[in-house]
Amino acid sequence: MSLPQESARRVRLAVDCMGGDHGPKVTLPACRAFLDAYPAAELILVGRAEALAAAAAWPRCSVVAATEVVEMHDPVELALRRKKDSSMRLAIAQLKPDVGGHAVADACVSAGNTGALMALSRYLLKTIDGIDRPAIAYALPNERDAFTTMLDLGANVDCSAEHLLQFALMGSALAAAVEGRPDPTVGLLNIGEEAIKGSETIKQAAELLRRAASHGLLNFHGNVEGNDIYKGTTDVVVCDGFVGNVVLKASEGLATMLSEFIRQEFTRNAYARFAAFAALPVLRHFKARVDPRRYNGAALLGLRGLVFKSHGSADAFAFEQALHRAYDAARNGLLERVHARIQDTLQALPAAPIAQAPDPDLSFAA
Amino acid sequence: MSLPQESARRVRLAVDCMGGDHGPKVTLPACRAFLDAYPAAELILVGRAEALAAAAAWPRCSVVAATEVVEMHDPVELALRRKKDSSMRLAIAQLKPDVGGHAVADACVSAGNTGALMALSRYLLKTIDGIDRPAIAYALPNERDAFTTMLDLGANVDCSAEHLLQFALMGSALAAAVEGRPDPTVGLLNIGEEAIKGSETIKQAAELLRRAASHGLLNFHGNVEGNDIYKGTTDVVVCDGFVGNVVLKASEGLATMLSEFIRQEFTRNAYARFAAFAALPVLRHFKARVDPRRYNGAALLGLRGLVFKSHGSADAFAFEQALHRAYDAARNGLLERVHARIQDTLQALPAAPIAQAPDPDLSFAA
């Protein structure tokens, strides 16, 4: 779990250049822009040799050739059992430590099929001791002009109280490493602020989170409701993957509907088109502020390696943001932070069993 | 369950005039405007005699005096066991049929505490045969400039597959009666469109819904995802009360954040304020289009009486919309429609047991 040999401050990312809806057309320009922006960064570009030929000569860049590609709708089984030379698999493999404990890369980024990415990451990297279910975490913008880190977003459909505690610990580590929150507040998503509300699992989880907080392992705020995600009441919001996935997609749907309505209103008639012209700089500023490309990049947490998932439809700007997030996570020792938090908790709360669970349903959309 | 004696076409609503954040200040002007808009409607105003004195002389209006008020944060127990002369309780009681099967009112509307409203409604009215858990349904705007009827929104934290089937049947009846959809399509909220996705309960529910559809009891579309709510993919979206409540509140939170950002952008500097002035008519039109007051009024479904819940913070315009919805539901025989659908389903699918469940957690926010 130590950093690569060369230098503790140099960060090397492995990039699955073939993943996503657009592949190298998008990933290569993003990588180029990223290298320009981060002079201390190095990239390992993974993909078909012919697609990456142009990048071979770039500085601080190496190429790993792969002969196969995991397609966006490939079943997990296919990615796992058949496509053994896929760019996704080889990119993740760069995170596997050698016998000396050193990995080639510090983090991996892919815009490919989420189910396959999670399954391959679990298979190749394994989970951290004390974590049996990796989670998917994403940063959502909030009213404070900051980000709320939310997890799980679809890796785990049914979660126990112990799983929710693990998510809380991992989400805290992520918010600290990537969002720069020194002691992130954590909220447990529920349907009322009162402790008596919610299902049995949620009540047990609240109790576990309170115990963890009383040991100084976590800054637990208490229950939060759906609107608190966008208010920014807490830095981290924890929920099971079913709820998280539905909330994320409902939010995307609502945002799409509202922007479509705004577009329709500003093209309704001649006056509206004039108003749109006058308001263009303001509307552009608004659009940039809520642009989801700005916070592209979900973290797969709980693995023995840092894996980041870009939205499948990302353009070069969006894919570059996922590279930035992965870079920040690696530079700020996210892996070590997660590991330390989990180990401290296992020691302080040995009574909280870490349940062994069957393989999760991998349902986060590509 | 028959309509009041006077006339099958005359609709009489019982209104809890004391409920909500503002009480008679809001409910009375709303009632007055409603009476003007619906010449065939009658109202029974329930509340403190002194607060309703002015309305006693209104046409097509009668007053039922209550000496107590259920406050917005009263515990359910207090409303149920102690405040036996509350305006909320007396308003619901107007729906109880007499020995001849005739009730005084066709529907009841309250802006009071949801938990108390649900508990009192269950206690006084009981559930329809074949329904063991009432649900809360709400109409959300969608991209088709129509409404998606979503349920449950917080009455039931944990739901079985049978409960989700019941919600589907009741939601269909509501969309038909109030939204004017002759054969509403129903979607089951899930985290992937594929049938293999989701928890065991969701998979079983999908199977039950498919069976109901094959008997012509339901127009089942299949699984839908969070974004489909606002796309308007189906007329009805069914989910458990935890997920529904979180989605509803997250949507409120996101809409609040976005409108606050728009406000900030249009006041950022002198040019932005000029642009805001130019764009004012367009922005007003947009605001009116997405105004949640326009679709205020959630239905409590599955009871032997039509109970509608207005948002607690509703103003007179919003409260009047809840009266409209209740009126439409009563006029279009929602109660009979729900009853018929449930009975047909019990006959056609006797193998689908209607599980008896403990009292639900009443958690929909006021």
XYZ file of C-alpha atoms in Angstrom:
732
model
C 0.000 0.000 0.000
C 3.020 2.292 -0.219
C 3.444 4.811 -2.986
C 5.545 4.000 -6.045
C 9.272 3.991 -5.546
C 10.273 6.968 -7.660
C 8.997 9.669 -5.371
C 6.324 10.025 -2.754
C 5.123 13.257 -4.356
C 5.019 12.203 -7.977
C 1.598 10.781 -8.850
C 1.087 8.272 -11.623
C -2.338 7.523 -13.022
C -3.319 4.543 -15.167
C -5.936 5.547 -17.710
C -8.266 3.165 -19.533
C -8.219 5.132 -22.782
C -10.759 2.891 -24.550
C -13.632 3.157 -22.037
C -16.711 5.325 -22.288
C -18.964 6.231 -25.176
C -16.201 8.004 -27.101
C -12.930 6.214 -26.225
C -9.585 7.760 -27.253
C -11.269 10.665 -29.081
C -12.141 12.008 -25.644
C -9.652 10.382 -23.283
C -6.488 11.369 -25.180
C -7.196 15.125 -25.386
C -8.176 14.990 -21.706
C -4.896 13.250 -20.820
C -2.917 15.800 -22.798
C -4.610 18.728 -21.025
C -4.132 17.020 -17.676
C -0.392 16.532 -18.258
C -0.066 20.209 -19.128
C -1.919 21.218 -15.960
C 0.019 18.924 -13.584
C 3.764 19.018 -14.217
C 4.357 16.445 -11.465
C 1.903 13.929 -12.879
C 2.671 10.879 -14.975
C 0.249 8.859 -17.034
C 0.108 5.256 -18.135
C -2.177 5.137 -21.142
C -3.813 1.753 -21.634
C -5.519 0.766 -24.867
C -5.133 -0.499 -28.400
C -1.620 0.293 -29.640
C -2.814 1.858 -32.879
C -5.236 4.155 -31.053
C -2.536 5.401 -28.705
C 0.339 5.680 -31.202
C 0.207 9.453 -31.261
C 0.530 9.676 -27.471
C 3.573 7.439 -27.204
C 5.898 10.376 -27.630
C 4.252 12.602 -25.029
C 6.388 13.531 -22.013
C 5.724 11.822 -18.647
C 3.646 9.282 -20.451
C 3.916 5.578 -21.209
C 1.680 3.245 -23.143
C 0.451 -0.218 -22.170
C -1.029 -2.035 -25.136
C -4.273 -3.959 -24.751
C -5.884 -6.045 -27.467
C -9.440 -5.999 -26.131
C -12.028 -3.455 -25.007
C -14.865 -3.869 -22.502
C -17.881 -2.437 -24.293
C -20.416 -0.272 -22.449
C -23.065 -2.993 -22.461
C -20.862 -6.031 -22.008
C -22.128 -8.277 -19.231
C -19.897 -8.361 -16.163
C -19.165 -12.051 -16.776
C -17.740 -11.315 -20.203
C -15.426 -8.599 -18.866
C -14.341 -10.795 -15.984
C -13.903 -14.222 -17.585
C -13.324 -13.661 -21.289
C -11.724 -10.340 -22.092
C -8.530 -10.967 -20.182
C -6.511 -8.476 -22.212
C -8.944 -5.578 -21.999
C -7.741 -2.023 -21.497
C -9.916 -1.762 -18.369
C -8.390 -4.842 -16.814
C -4.828 -3.858 -17.637
C -5.388 -0.333 -16.315
C -6.651 -1.669 -12.977
C -3.800 -4.173 -12.868
C -1.343 -1.251 -12.712
C -2.547 -0.760 -9.124
C -1.571 -4.252 -7.965
C 1.443 -4.098 -5.681
C 4.442 -6.238 -6.544
C 6.135 -8.472 -3.987
C 7.840 -5.423 -2.526
C 4.460 -3.783 -2.016
C 4.952 -1.256 -4.785
C 2.378 -0.679 -7.474
C 3.113 0.787 -10.884
C 0.334 3.391 -10.628
C -1.289 5.301 -7.752
C -4.787 5.465 -9.162
C -6.759 4.299 -12.160
C -9.439 6.110 -14.171
C -11.958 4.581 -16.570
C -15.136 5.813 -18.264
C -16.160 2.233 -19.004
C -19.065 0.098 -17.877
C -19.432 0.512 -14.091
C -20.459 -3.044 -13.345
C -17.405 -4.407 -15.134
C -15.113 -1.822 -13.530
C -16.316 -2.731 -10.042
C -16.155 -6.471 -10.667
C -12.662 -6.347 -12.199
C -11.430 -4.044 -9.431
C -12.742 -6.372 -6.751
C -11.262 -9.375 -8.480
C -7.841 -7.884 -9.190
C -7.338 -5.655 -6.166
C -9.498 -7.225 -3.415
C -11.074 -5.182 -0.651
C -9.291 -3.568 2.279
C -9.294 -5.640 5.487
C -12.524 -4.929 7.323
C -14.434 -3.907 4.194
C -16.543 -6.507 2.491
C -18.434 -4.268 0.127
C -16.869 -1.524 -1.906
C -19.082 1.518 -2.439
C -19.416 4.152 -5.144
C -19.108 7.751 -3.991
C -19.881 10.897 -5.910
C -19.693 14.619 -5.156
C -22.924 16.563 -5.667
C -22.974 20.367 -5.669
C -24.680 22.106 -2.767
C -26.041 25.535 -1.859
C -22.830 26.380 -0.036
C -20.981 26.289 -3.345
C -19.206 23.195 -2.112
C -19.781 19.494 -2.655
C -21.684 16.878 -0.716
C -20.011 13.473 -0.956
C -22.721 10.851 -1.283
C -22.412 7.078 -1.089
C -23.351 4.351 -1.934
C -24.684 5.142 -5.385
C -25.549 1.701 -6.629
C -22.920 -0.895 -5.843
C -24.964 -2.363 -2.977
C -28.716 -2.794 -3.115
C -29.308 -4.091 0.396
C -27.057 -2.804 3.139
C -26.700 -3.692 6.790
C -26.005 -1.143 9.526
C -22.353 -2.248 9.492
C -22.100 -1.532 5.782
C -23.490 1.948 6.311
C -20.856 2.521 9.005
C -18.141 1.420 6.571
C -19.531 3.813 3.954
C -19.465 6.620 6.504
C -15.807 5.966 7.317
C -14.803 5.735 3.650
C -16.854 8.785 2.663
C -15.171 10.795 5.419
C -11.758 9.805 4.147
C -12.752 10.795 0.600
C -14.169 14.184 1.608
C -11.008 14.871 3.597
C -8.645 13.840 0.785
C -10.425 15.266 -2.265
C -12.740 18.017 -0.958
C -10.236 19.299 1.586
C -12.534 18.942 4.601
C -10.315 18.268 7.625
C -13.039 16.675 9.779
C -16.009 16.040 7.486
C -19.482 15.936 9.000
C -21.474 12.826 8.150
C -25.269 12.572 7.819
C -27.304 9.378 7.647
C -30.000 9.692 4.992
C -33.415 9.115 6.514
C -36.987 10.283 6.139
C -37.088 12.390 9.267
C -34.562 14.037 11.520
C -35.929 12.300 14.591
C -34.020 9.248 15.746
C -37.225 7.194 15.892
C -37.843 7.468 12.168
C -36.762 5.033 9.498
C -36.290 1.320 9.112
C -34.638 -0.947 11.662
C -31.421 -0.968 9.635
C -31.265 2.815 9.634
C -31.873 2.984 13.378
C -29.111 0.442 14.018
C -26.800 2.315 11.667
C -27.462 5.577 13.515
C -26.553 3.824 16.759
C -23.323 2.459 15.252
C -22.409 5.860 13.832
C -23.025 7.477 17.227
C -20.752 4.921 18.860
C -18.058 5.545 16.260
C -18.425 9.293 16.844
C -18.133 8.865 20.608
C -14.755 7.190 19.988
C -13.634 10.121 17.843
C -13.620 7.990 14.696
C -16.197 10.036 12.846
C -17.883 13.441 12.954
C -21.494 12.213 12.956
C -24.116 14.936 12.539
C -27.165 12.669 12.801
C -29.999 11.937 10.433
C -30.440 14.085 7.344
C -33.258 14.206 4.800
C -33.242 14.334 1.022
C -33.161 18.120 0.821
C -30.062 18.240 3.051
C -27.978 16.756 0.222
C -28.329 19.989 -1.759
C -28.416 22.270 1.271
C -24.985 20.975 2.177
C -26.028 20.283 5.766
C -23.231 17.711 6.030
C -20.070 17.063 4.013
C -20.949 13.393 3.570
C -24.342 11.688 3.150
C -24.563 7.930 3.638
C -27.298 5.687 2.239
C -27.752 2.288 0.624
C -27.042 1.906 -3.069
C -30.664 1.621 -4.119
C -31.668 4.920 -2.545
C -28.459 6.652 -3.637
C -28.812 5.541 -7.232
C -32.464 6.575 -7.437
C -31.719 9.991 -5.894
C -28.801 10.585 -8.251
C -30.820 9.694 -11.342
C -33.936 11.557 -10.189
C -31.725 14.621 -9.683
C -30.308 14.249 -13.193
C -33.861 13.926 -14.511
C -35.102 16.991 -12.657
C -32.117 19.083 -13.755
C -32.655 17.998 -17.379
C -36.357 18.875 -17.191
C -35.701 22.292 -15.684
C -33.034 23.215 -18.221
C -35.296 22.072 -21.042
C -38.092 24.264 -19.636
C -35.708 27.248 -19.411
C -34.669 26.666 -23.031
C -38.304 26.467 -24.137
C -39.232 29.653 -22.276
C -36.338 31.609 -23.778
C -37.312 30.587 -27.332
C -41.083 30.904 -26.928
C -41.465 34.126 -28.973
C -39.554 37.095 -30.372
C -39.417 38.919 -27.039
C -38.199 35.814 -25.241
C -35.424 35.407 -27.816
C -34.389 39.022 -27.283
C -34.411 38.442 -23.520
C -32.306 35.318 -24.028
C -29.784 37.366 -25.971
C -29.617 39.961 -23.190
C -29.421 37.282 -20.510
C -26.899 35.097 -22.343
C -23.834 35.979 -20.231
C -25.832 35.429 -17.038
C -27.317 32.147 -18.243
C -23.864 30.967 -19.335
C -22.489 31.717 -15.904
C -25.370 29.841 -14.302
C -24.880 26.897 -16.619
C -21.167 26.730 -15.874
C -21.887 26.819 -12.157
C -24.157 23.785 -12.249
C -22.301 21.986 -15.044
C -22.082 18.327 -13.955
C -18.944 17.904 -16.064
C -17.129 19.999 -13.436
C -17.504 17.323 -10.785
C -17.260 14.230 -12.952
C -15.520 11.263 -11.357
C -16.971 8.783 -8.882
C -14.686 6.951 -6.470
C -14.847 3.185 -5.979
C -14.014 2.959 -2.281
C -12.929 0.054 -0.119
C -10.541 -1.536 -2.604
C -6.787 -2.001 -2.240
C -6.232 0.593 -4.911
C -7.785 3.885 -6.028
C -10.218 3.426 -8.894
C -12.187 6.345 -10.328
C -15.116 6.054 -12.679
C -15.855 8.802 -15.190
C -19.345 9.172 -16.617
C -19.570 7.105 -19.789
C -20.723 10.059 -21.867
C -17.983 12.386 -20.582
C -16.345 14.772 -23.041
C -12.671 15.706 -22.805
C -13.305 18.469 -20.250
C -15.345 16.132 -18.034
C -12.870 13.255 -18.340
C -10.055 15.602 -17.360
C -11.940 16.464 -14.135
C -12.070 12.762 -13.274
C -8.284 12.663 -13.748
C -7.952 15.655 -11.398
C -10.041 13.945 -8.716
C -8.024 10.734 -8.988
C -4.822 12.774 -8.808
C -5.981 14.641 -5.680
C -7.073 11.394 -4.062
C -3.698 9.769 -4.707
C -1.638 12.806 -3.724
C -3.569 13.187 -0.478
C -3.224 9.545 0.486
C -6.867 8.503 0.223
C -5.990 4.818 0.283
C -3.998 5.170 3.486
C -6.725 7.331 5.033
C -9.443 4.766 4.329
C -7.223 1.984 5.616
C -6.399 3.854 8.818
C -10.021 4.775 9.552
C -11.230 1.223 9.072
C -8.470 -0.265 11.219
C -9.020 2.277 13.997
C -12.710 1.488 13.968
C -12.192 -2.253 14.041
C -10.000 -1.773 17.095
C -12.275 0.671 18.895
C -15.551 -1.067 18.090
C -14.745 -4.773 17.967
C -18.346 -5.434 18.966
C -19.551 -4.120 15.633
C -19.242 -7.182 13.451
C -18.285 -6.628 9.848
C -20.775 -8.932 8.228
C -19.676 -11.098 5.359
C -22.112 -10.570 2.525
C -22.678 -12.141 -0.866
C -21.389 -10.419 -3.963
C -23.235 -7.172 -4.516
C -25.430 -6.392 -7.470
C -23.466 -4.008 -9.653
C -26.037 -1.616 -10.886
C -24.581 1.853 -11.186
C -25.313 2.967 -14.750
C -22.457 3.461 -17.167
C -69.269 4.047 -0.013
C -72.071 5.744 -1.955
C -72.123 9.445 -2.586
C -74.173 11.760 -0.346
C -77.917 11.602 -0.799
C -78.551 15.049 -2.250
C -77.179 14.410 -5.701
C -74.627 12.137 -7.238
C -73.060 15.090 -9.015
C -72.848 17.553 -6.153
C -69.492 17.240 -4.360
C -69.049 18.157 -0.742
C -65.623 18.611 0.819
C -64.822 18.724 4.526
C -61.986 21.157 5.201
C -59.778 21.190 8.279
C -59.494 24.969 8.416
C -57.064 25.021 11.355
C -54.319 22.816 9.887
C -51.056 23.917 8.340
C -48.578 26.613 9.256
C -51.082 29.434 8.715
C -54.547 28.031 9.588
C -57.695 30.017 8.699
C -55.668 32.973 7.347
C -54.866 30.738 4.385
C -57.596 28.104 4.338
C -60.571 30.508 4.408
C -59.538 32.651 1.406
C -58.758 29.405 -0.439
C -62.216 28.016 0.378
C -63.876 31.228 -0.762
C -62.028 31.187 -4.094
C -62.805 27.498 -4.520
C -66.550 28.037 -3.957
C -66.527 30.790 -6.572
C -64.757 28.509 -9.051
C -67.006 25.456 -8.524
C -70.694 26.362 -8.416
C -71.627 22.730 -7.794
C -69.319 22.335 -4.802
C -70.236 22.507 -1.141
C -67.883 22.919 1.781
C -67.999 21.889 5.396
C -65.598 24.137 7.249
C -64.228 22.576 10.422
C -62.451 24.610 13.079
C -62.763 26.909 16.062
C -66.139 28.673 15.912
C -64.638 32.122 16.427
C -62.122 31.624 13.617
C -64.827 30.572 11.166
C -67.538 33.064 12.165
C -67.075 35.155 9.036
C -67.572 32.123 6.774
C -70.824 30.950 8.386
C -72.877 33.112 6.034
C -71.171 31.975 2.843
C -73.356 30.164 0.332
C -73.020 26.348 -0.043
C -71.057 26.311 3.147
C -71.614 24.991 6.640
C -69.469 25.138 9.742
C -68.615 22.345 12.177
C -67.145 23.713 15.380
C -64.099 22.051 16.924
C -62.532 23.080 20.208
C -59.064 21.653 19.613
C -56.338 21.857 17.001
C -53.681 19.290 16.117
C -50.462 21.294 15.992
C -47.844 20.704 13.300
C -45.456 19.023 15.709
C -47.927 17.189 17.909
C -46.995 13.536 18.325
C -49.377 11.127 16.621
C -50.383 9.715 20.015
C -51.579 13.093 21.200
C -53.716 13.652 18.104
C -55.122 10.149 18.321
C -55.782 9.670 22.033
C -56.131 13.106 23.584
C -57.390 15.735 21.158
C -60.730 14.087 20.498
C -62.402 17.299 19.437
C -59.737 18.466 16.989
C -60.640 20.093 13.673
C -58.629 17.432 11.857
C -60.475 14.596 13.516
C -63.909 16.117 12.985
C -63.130 16.876 9.343
C -62.139 13.248 8.690
C -65.206 12.050 10.598
C -67.406 13.730 7.959
C -66.330 10.878 5.647
C -67.669 8.112 7.897
C -70.771 6.551 6.376
C -73.896 6.362 8.522
C -75.899 3.140 8.921
C -77.433 3.713 5.492
C -73.949 3.905 3.977
C -74.084 7.651 3.362
C -71.323 9.978 4.448
C -71.740 13.695 5.056
C -68.769 14.628 2.858
C -67.154 13.090 -0.234
C -63.579 14.065 0.551
C -61.559 15.775 3.251
C -58.631 18.194 2.954
C -56.135 19.160 5.638
C -52.794 20.960 5.684
C -52.042 19.562 9.133
C -49.401 17.205 10.438
C -49.189 14.225 8.043
C -48.506 11.593 10.670
C -51.580 12.620 12.640
C -53.717 12.887 9.507
C -52.759 9.367 8.422
C -53.227 7.877 11.887
C -56.610 9.536 12.467
C -57.765 8.575 8.969
C -56.812 4.959 9.513
C -58.455 4.907 12.903
C -61.686 6.609 11.893
C -62.156 5.329 8.354
C -60.282 1.991 8.265
C -58.677 0.648 5.135
C -60.444 -0.777 2.102
C -60.779 -4.590 2.100
C -57.616 -6.010 0.617
C -55.466 -3.009 1.574
C -53.514 -3.176 4.767
C -51.325 -0.154 4.281
C -52.535 3.185 3.014
C -50.043 5.063 0.860
C -49.356 8.706 0.125
C -49.398 9.708 -3.538
C -48.276 12.943 -5.090
C -48.148 14.333 -8.630
C -44.759 15.540 -9.835
C -44.374 17.600 -13.013
C -42.660 15.947 -15.956
C -41.062 16.897 -19.262
C -44.268 16.118 -21.131
C -45.947 19.018 -19.327
C -48.050 16.452 -17.504
C -47.769 14.870 -14.082
C -46.190 11.671 -12.847
C -48.148 10.181 -9.943
C -45.666 8.808 -7.437
C -46.312 6.639 -4.385
C -45.585 5.793 -1.627
C -44.013 8.976 -0.321
C -43.388 8.113 3.271
C -46.280 6.263 4.888
C -44.499 2.896 4.677
C -40.808 2.456 5.308
C -40.513 -1.232 4.492
C -42.763 -2.645 1.812
C -43.366 -6.146 0.554
C -43.972 -7.011 -3.101
C -47.711 -7.246 -2.340
C -47.711 -3.731 -0.930
C -46.047 -2.426 -4.066
C -48.753 -4.149 -6.135
C -51.422 -2.455 -4.014
C -49.708 0.906 -4.523
C -49.662 0.284 -8.284
C -53.403 -0.422 -8.340
C -54.241 2.604 -6.201
C -51.887 4.905 -8.105
C -53.509 3.822 -11.382
C -56.934 4.657 -10.018
C -55.688 8.068 -8.868
C -54.033 8.936 -12.190
C -57.227 7.925 -13.992
C -59.518 9.935 -11.706
C -57.458 13.086 -11.160
C -55.008 13.280 -14.073
C -57.510 12.061 -16.642
C -55.404 9.123 -17.868
C -57.804 6.414 -19.046
C -55.336 3.517 -18.762
C -52.335 4.836 -16.862
C -48.956 3.211 -17.433
C -47.199 2.071 -14.267
C -43.441 1.882 -13.698
C -41.676 0.127 -10.844
C -38.840 2.286 -9.535
C -35.564 0.404 -9.712
C -31.886 1.047 -10.313
C -31.743 -0.461 -13.774
C -34.227 -1.235 -16.483
C -33.119 -4.843 -16.637
C -35.327 -7.294 -14.789
C -32.324 -8.806 -13.019
C -31.533 -5.586 -11.183
C -32.749 -4.563 -7.760
C -33.504 -6.209 -4.454
C -35.465 -9.433 -4.019
C -38.576 -7.466 -3.060
C -38.406 -5.405 -6.234
C -37.953 -8.512 -8.371
C -40.961 -10.162 -6.735
C -42.989 -6.989 -7.136
C -42.131 -6.853 -10.835
C -43.355 -10.421 -11.185
C -46.615 -9.605 -9.369
C -47.149 -6.498 -11.487
C -46.560 -8.533 -14.643
C -49.135 -11.072 -13.505
C -51.645 -8.325 -12.745
C -50.980 -6.834 -16.176
C -51.492 -10.190 -17.891
C -54.971 -10.268 -16.302
C -55.726 -6.803 -17.644
C -55.765 -5.314 -14.156
C -52.920 -2.896 -14.726
C -50.953 -1.300 -17.551
C -47.470 -2.289 -16.372
C -44.610 -0.697 -18.295
C -41.783 -2.406 -16.411
C -38.901 -1.060 -14.369
C -38.121 2.636 -14.477
C -35.185 4.595 -13.065
C -35.013 7.821 -11.103
C -34.755 10.038 -14.189
C -37.933 8.510 -15.648
C -39.992 10.267 -12.951
C -39.256 13.643 -14.574
C -39.121 12.314 -18.118
C -42.694 11.176 -17.698
C -41.890 7.699 -19.017
C -44.912 6.325 -17.136
C -48.015 7.943 -15.642
C -47.442 6.254 -12.281
C -44.197 5.402 -10.474
C -44.320 2.951 -7.589
C -41.729 2.677 -4.807
C -41.500 2.143 -1.075
C -42.075 5.097 1.238
C -38.434 5.509 2.207
C -37.215 5.879 -1.358
C -40.222 8.005 -2.356
C -39.785 10.390 0.524
C -36.056 10.807 -0.043
C -36.572 11.419 -3.777
C -39.316 13.970 -3.129
C -37.231 15.893 -0.604
C -34.025 15.673 -2.647
C -35.981 17.084 -5.595
C -37.245 19.951 -3.442
C -33.695 20.567 -2.291
C -32.272 20.557 -5.810
C -35.004 22.875 -7.115
C -34.392 25.263 -4.218
C -30.648 25.275 -4.876
C -31.058 25.891 -8.591
C -33.528 28.756 -8.127
C -31.236 30.309 -5.532
C -28.323 30.058 -7.991
C -30.442 31.672 -10.736
C -31.356 34.490 -8.333
C -27.706 34.988 -7.405
C -26.589 35.046 -11.031
C -29.226 37.617 -12.013
C -28.176 39.955 -9.183
C -24.422 39.473 -9.478
C -23.649 42.874 -11.042
C -25.206 45.812 -12.886
C -25.333 44.016 -16.220
C -26.941 40.939 -14.657
C -29.606 43.118 -13.063
C -30.322 44.714 -16.439
C -30.551 41.243 -17.984
C -32.896 40.166 -15.189
C -35.124 43.136 -15.969
C -35.206 42.214 -19.653
C -35.770 38.553 -18.884
C -38.380 39.132 -16.184
C -41.447 38.093 -18.207
C -39.677 34.948 -19.371
C -38.420 34.079 -15.893
C -41.900 34.671 -14.458
C -43.371 32.296 -17.011
C -40.755 29.687 -16.184
C -41.384 30.119 -12.465
C -45.131 29.706 -12.910
C -44.575 26.569 -14.965
C -42.580 24.807 -12.264
C -44.449 26.364 -9.332
C -45.026 23.502 -6.849
C -48.083 25.324 -5.490
C -49.838 24.409 -8.748
C -49.849 20.712 -7.949
C -50.233 20.873 -4.176
C -52.298 18.092 -2.633
C -51.200 14.561 -1.824
C -53.752 11.747 -1.711
C -53.924 9.284 1.190
C -54.958 6.151 -0.676
C -56.398 2.870 0.543
C -58.790 4.306 3.127
C -62.591 4.076 3.132
C -62.776 7.762 2.392
C -60.890 10.329 0.319
C -58.351 12.266 2.365
C -56.081 14.870 0.792
C -53.063 16.415 2.425
C -51.977 19.936 1.530
C -48.399 21.021 2.148
C -48.186 22.532 5.621
C -46.687 25.767 4.335
C -49.278 26.205 1.558
C -50.565 29.686 0.836
C -54.170 30.324 -0.241
C -53.438 29.624 -3.910
C -51.719 26.330 -3.083
C -54.393 25.244 -0.621
C -57.058 25.936 -3.230
C -55.279 23.541 -5.626
C -55.500 20.806 -2.996
C -59.259 21.480 -2.826
C -59.437 21.153 -6.624
C -57.662 17.817 -6.558
C -59.917 16.483 -3.813
C -62.944 17.714 -5.763
C -61.788 15.997 -8.971
C -61.066 12.787 -7.092
C -64.534 12.737 -5.533
C -66.362 13.740 -8.700
C -64.566 11.088 -10.711
C -65.272 8.327 -8.196
C -61.718 7.667 -7.014
C -62.912 5.703 -4.001
C -65.040 3.373 -6.131
C -62.214 3.016 -8.650
C -59.692 1.987 -6.001
C -62.195 -0.392 -4.469
C -63.028 -2.007 -7.805
C -59.381 -2.446 -8.811
C -58.455 -4.051 -5.520
C -61.443 -6.414 -5.564
C -60.825 -7.435 -9.184
C -57.209 -8.146 -8.338
C -58.058 -10.173 -5.264
C -60.353 -12.295 -7.432
C -57.969 -12.676 -10.354
C -54.798 -13.209 -8.320
C -55.901 -15.026 -5.177
C -52.439 -16.541 -5.010
C -50.963 -13.152 -4.260
C -51.424 -12.940 -0.525
C -52.180 -9.529 0.918
C -49.808 -9.641 3.827
C -50.955 -8.313 7.160
C -48.321 -5.920 8.381
C -47.719 -3.993 11.589
C -48.697 -0.369 11.764
C -46.526 1.681 9.463
C -44.172 4.393 10.538
C -45.834 7.675 9.680
C -43.007 9.773 8.472
C -44.148 12.002 5.640
C -43.135 15.504 6.667
C -45.837 18.082 7.344
